[in-house]
mmCIF file of C-alpha atoms in Angstrom:
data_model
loop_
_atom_site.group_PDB
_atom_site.id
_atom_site.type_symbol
_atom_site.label_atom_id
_atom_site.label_comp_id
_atom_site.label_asym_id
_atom_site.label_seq_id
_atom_site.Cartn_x
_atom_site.Cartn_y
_atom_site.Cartn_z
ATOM 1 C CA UNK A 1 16.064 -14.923 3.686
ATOM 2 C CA UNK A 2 13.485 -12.396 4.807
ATOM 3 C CA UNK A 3 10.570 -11.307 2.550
ATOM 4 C CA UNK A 4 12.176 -8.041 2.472
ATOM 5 C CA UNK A 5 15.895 -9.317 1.679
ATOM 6 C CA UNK A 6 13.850 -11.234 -1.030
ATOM 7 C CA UNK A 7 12.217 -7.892 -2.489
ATOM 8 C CA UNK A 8 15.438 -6.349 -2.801
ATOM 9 C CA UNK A 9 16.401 -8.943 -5.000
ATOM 10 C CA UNK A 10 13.695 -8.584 -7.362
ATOM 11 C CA UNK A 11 13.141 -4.439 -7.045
ATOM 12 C CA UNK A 12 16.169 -2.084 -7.718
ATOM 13 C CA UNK A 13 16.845 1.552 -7.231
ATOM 14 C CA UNK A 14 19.435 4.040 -7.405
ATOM 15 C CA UNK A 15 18.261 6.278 -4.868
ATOM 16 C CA UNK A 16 16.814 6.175 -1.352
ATOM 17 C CA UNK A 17 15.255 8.624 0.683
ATOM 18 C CA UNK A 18 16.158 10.047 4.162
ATOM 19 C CA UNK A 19 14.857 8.215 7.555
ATOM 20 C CA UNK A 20 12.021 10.010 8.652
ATOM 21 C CA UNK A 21 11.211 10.916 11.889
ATOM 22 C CA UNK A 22 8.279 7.933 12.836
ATOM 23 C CA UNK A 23 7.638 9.507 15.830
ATOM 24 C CA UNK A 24 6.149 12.871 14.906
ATOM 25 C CA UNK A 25 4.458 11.090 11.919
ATOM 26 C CA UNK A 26 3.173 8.411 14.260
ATOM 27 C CA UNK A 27 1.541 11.586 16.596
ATOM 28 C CA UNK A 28 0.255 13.497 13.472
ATOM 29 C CA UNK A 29 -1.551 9.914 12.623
ATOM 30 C CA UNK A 30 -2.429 8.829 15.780
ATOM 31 C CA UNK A 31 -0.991 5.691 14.813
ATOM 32 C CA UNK A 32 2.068 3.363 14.111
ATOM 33 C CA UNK A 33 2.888 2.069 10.848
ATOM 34 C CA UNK A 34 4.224 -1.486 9.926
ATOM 35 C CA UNK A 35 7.609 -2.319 10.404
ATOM 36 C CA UNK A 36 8.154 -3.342 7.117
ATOM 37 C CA UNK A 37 6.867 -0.152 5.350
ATOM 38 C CA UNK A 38 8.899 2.048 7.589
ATOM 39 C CA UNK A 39 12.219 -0.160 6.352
ATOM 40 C CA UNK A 40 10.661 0.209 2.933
ATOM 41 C CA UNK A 41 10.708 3.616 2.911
ATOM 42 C CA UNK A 42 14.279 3.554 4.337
ATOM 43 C CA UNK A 43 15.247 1.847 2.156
ATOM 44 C CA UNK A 44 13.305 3.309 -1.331
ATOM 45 C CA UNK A 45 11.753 6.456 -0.953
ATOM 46 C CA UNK A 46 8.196 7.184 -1.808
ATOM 47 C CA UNK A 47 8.001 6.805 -5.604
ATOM 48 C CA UNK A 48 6.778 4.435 -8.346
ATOM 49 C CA UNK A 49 7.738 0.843 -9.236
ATOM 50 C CA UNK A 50 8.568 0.982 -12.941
ATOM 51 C CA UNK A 51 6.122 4.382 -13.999
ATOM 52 C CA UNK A 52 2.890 1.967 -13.096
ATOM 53 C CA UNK A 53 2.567 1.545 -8.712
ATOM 54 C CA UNK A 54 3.389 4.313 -6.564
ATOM 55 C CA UNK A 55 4.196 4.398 -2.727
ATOM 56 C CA UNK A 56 3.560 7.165 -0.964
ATOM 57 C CA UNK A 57 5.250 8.394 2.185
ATOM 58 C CA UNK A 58 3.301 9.933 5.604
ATOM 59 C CA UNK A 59 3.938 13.304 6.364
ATOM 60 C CA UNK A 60 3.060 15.542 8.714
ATOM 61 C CA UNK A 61 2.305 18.158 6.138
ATOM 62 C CA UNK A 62 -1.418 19.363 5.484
ATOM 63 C CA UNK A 63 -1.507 19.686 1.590
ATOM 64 C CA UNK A 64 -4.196 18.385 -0.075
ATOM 65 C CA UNK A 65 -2.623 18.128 -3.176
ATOM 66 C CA UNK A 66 0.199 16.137 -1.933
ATOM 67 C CA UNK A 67 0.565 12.376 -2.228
ATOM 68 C CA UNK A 68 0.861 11.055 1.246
ATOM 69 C CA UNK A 69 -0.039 8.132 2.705
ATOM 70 C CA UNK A 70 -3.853 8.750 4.014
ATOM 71 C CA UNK A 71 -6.722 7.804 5.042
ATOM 72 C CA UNK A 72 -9.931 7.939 2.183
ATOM 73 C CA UNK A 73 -11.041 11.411 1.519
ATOM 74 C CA UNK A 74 -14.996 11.881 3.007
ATOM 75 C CA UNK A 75 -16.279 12.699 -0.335
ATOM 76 C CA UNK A 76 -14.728 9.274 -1.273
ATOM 77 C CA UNK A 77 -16.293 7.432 1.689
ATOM 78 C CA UNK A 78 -19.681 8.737 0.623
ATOM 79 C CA UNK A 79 -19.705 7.029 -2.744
ATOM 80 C CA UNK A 80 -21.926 3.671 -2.730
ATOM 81 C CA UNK A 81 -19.567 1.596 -5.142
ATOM 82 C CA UNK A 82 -16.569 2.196 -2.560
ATOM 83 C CA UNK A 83 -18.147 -0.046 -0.271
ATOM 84 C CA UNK A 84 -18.468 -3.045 -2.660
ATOM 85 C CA UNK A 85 -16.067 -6.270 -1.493
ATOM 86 C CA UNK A 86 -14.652 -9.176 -3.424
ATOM 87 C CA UNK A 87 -16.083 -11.704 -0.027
ATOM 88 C CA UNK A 88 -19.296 -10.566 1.571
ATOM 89 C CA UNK A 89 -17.997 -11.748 4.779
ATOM 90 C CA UNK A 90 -15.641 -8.772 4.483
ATOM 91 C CA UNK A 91 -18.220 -6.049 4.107
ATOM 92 C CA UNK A 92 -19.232 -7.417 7.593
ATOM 93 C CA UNK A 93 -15.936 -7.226 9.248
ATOM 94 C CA UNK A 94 -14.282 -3.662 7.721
ATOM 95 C CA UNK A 95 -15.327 -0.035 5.863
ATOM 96 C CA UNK A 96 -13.604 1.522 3.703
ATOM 97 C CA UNK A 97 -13.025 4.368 6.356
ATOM 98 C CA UNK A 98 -10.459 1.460 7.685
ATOM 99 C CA UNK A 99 -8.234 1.874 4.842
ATOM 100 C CA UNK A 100 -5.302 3.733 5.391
ATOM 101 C CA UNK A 101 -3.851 4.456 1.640
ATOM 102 C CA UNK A 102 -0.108 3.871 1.369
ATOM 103 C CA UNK A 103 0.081 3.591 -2.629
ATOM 104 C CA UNK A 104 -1.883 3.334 -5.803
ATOM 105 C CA UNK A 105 -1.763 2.354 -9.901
ATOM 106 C CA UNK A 106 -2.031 3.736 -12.911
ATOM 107 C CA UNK A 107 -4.690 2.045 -13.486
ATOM 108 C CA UNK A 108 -6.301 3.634 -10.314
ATOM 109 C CA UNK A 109 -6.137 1.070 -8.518
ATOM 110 C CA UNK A 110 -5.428 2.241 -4.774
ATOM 111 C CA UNK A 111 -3.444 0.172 -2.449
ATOM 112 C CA UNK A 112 -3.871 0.277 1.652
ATOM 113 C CA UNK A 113 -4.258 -1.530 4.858
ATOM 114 C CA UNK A 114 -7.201 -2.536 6.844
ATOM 115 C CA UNK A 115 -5.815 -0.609 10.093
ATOM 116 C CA UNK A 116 -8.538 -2.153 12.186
ATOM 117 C CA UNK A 117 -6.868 -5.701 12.362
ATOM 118 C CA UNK A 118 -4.224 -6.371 15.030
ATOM 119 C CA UNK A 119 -1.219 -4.799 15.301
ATOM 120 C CA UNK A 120 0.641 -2.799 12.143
ATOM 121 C CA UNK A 121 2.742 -5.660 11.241
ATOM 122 C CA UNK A 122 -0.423 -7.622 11.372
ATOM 123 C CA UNK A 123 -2.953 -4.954 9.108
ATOM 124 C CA UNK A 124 -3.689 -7.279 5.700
ATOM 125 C CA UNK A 125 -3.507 -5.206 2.933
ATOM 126 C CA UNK A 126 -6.409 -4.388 0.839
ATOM 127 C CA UNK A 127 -6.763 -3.653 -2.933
ATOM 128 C CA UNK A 128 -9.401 -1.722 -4.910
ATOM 129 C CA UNK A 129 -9.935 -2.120 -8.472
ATOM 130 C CA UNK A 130 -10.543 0.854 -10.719
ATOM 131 C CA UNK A 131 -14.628 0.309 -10.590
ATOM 132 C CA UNK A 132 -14.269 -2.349 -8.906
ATOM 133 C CA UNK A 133 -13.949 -4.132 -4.870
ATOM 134 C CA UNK A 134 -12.196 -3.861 -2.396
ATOM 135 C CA UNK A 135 -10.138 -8.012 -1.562
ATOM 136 C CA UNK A 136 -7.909 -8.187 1.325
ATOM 137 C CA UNK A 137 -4.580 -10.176 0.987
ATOM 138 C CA UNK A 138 -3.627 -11.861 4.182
ATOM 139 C CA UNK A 139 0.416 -10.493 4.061
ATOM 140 C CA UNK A 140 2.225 -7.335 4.664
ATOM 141 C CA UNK A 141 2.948 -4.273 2.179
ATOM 142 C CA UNK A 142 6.354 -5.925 1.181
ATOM 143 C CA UNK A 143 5.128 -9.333 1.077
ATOM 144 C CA UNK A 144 2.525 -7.724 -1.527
ATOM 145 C CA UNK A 145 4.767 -6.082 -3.586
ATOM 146 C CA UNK A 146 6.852 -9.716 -3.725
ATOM 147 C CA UNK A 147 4.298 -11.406 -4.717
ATOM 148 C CA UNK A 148 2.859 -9.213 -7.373
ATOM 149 C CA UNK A 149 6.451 -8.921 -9.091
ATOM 150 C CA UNK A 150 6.839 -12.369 -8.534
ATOM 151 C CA UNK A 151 3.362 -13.413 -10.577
ATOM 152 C CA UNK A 152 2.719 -15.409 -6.560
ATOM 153 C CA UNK A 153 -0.896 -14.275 -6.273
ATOM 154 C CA UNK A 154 -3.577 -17.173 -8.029
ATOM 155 C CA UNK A 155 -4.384 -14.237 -10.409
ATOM 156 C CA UNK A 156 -3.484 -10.285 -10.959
ATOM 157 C CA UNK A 157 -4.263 -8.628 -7.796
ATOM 158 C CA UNK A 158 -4.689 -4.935 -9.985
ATOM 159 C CA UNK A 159 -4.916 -3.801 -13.543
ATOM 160 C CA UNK A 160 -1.328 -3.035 -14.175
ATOM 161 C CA UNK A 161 1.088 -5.582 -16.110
ATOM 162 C CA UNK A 162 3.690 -5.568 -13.195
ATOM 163 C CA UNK A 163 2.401 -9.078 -12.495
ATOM 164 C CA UNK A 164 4.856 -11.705 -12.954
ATOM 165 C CA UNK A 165 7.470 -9.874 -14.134
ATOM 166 C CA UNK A 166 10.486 -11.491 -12.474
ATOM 167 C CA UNK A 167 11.755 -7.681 -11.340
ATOM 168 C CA UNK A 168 11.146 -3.919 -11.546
ATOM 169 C CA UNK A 169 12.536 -0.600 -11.372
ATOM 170 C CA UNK A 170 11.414 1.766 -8.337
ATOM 171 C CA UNK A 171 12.435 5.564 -8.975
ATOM 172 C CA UNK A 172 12.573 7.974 -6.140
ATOM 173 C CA UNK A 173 9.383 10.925 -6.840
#
């Protein structure tokens, strides 16, 4: 069974969203997006996993105010403690202006990829606490959201009780 077969099992939903149209997106971003958030998004929507984890959706819109999957605002990328990392090692190998943001917590906590490793498929995805570091998990958006619902991860990967729950909710913004 696929990770993403496996996800479905433990993540419901009434809705799900229209297929969107990767290829403008993919020009408007000047880049391709995992395979496994674009059947995510198929599948789900954008929209939040139980009121506490949102997942956002590219668009090719320009609204600031909008939550879209995105790269780190500049005024962001100027602040010192944004650049702090779980493994030294990693503040040698990526920035923060690497993350491209594809969700986030209640807890602020914002969820993304490291788009300068490999293909999409192959981009880890990387975590920053609320006042925290950034750590990088070796697995794909899916495989994340798996393991976090599935309590899979040695310890919490974020601040919200989602952890270990067994299954969750997602409702369609």
């Amino acid at each position: 069974m696929s990770v993403f077969e496996q996800l479905q099992q433990v993540l419901t939903s009434s809705d799900a969203e229209k297929e969107a149209n990767w290829g403008e997106i993919s020009s408007f971003y000047d880049i391709c997006f995992p395979s496994d958030y674009m059947n995510f998004l198929a599948r789900y929507g954008s929209g939040e996993i139980e009121e506490m984890l949102a997942v956002f959706r590219p668009t090719s819109g320009t609204d600031p105010c909008a939550r879209r999957t995105s790269r780190l605002p500049a005024d962001v990328l100027d602040l010192p403690e944004v650049n702090e990392w779980s493994d030294p090692r990693q503040a040698e190998l990526y920035e923060p202006a690497d993350v491209m943001v594809w969700g986030e917590t209640v807890e602020a906590d914002v969820l993304g990829w490291i788009t300068t490793s490999g293909t999409p498929d192959e981009w880890p995805v990387a975590v920053y606490t609320h006042g925290g570091e950034w750590t990088i998990f070796d697995c794909t958006m899916t495989e994340f959201l798996l393991k976090l619902l599935t309590g899979a991860f040695e310890k919490n990967p974020t601040g919200i009780p989602l952890f270990g729950n067994g299954s969750a909710h997602f409702t369609v913004e």
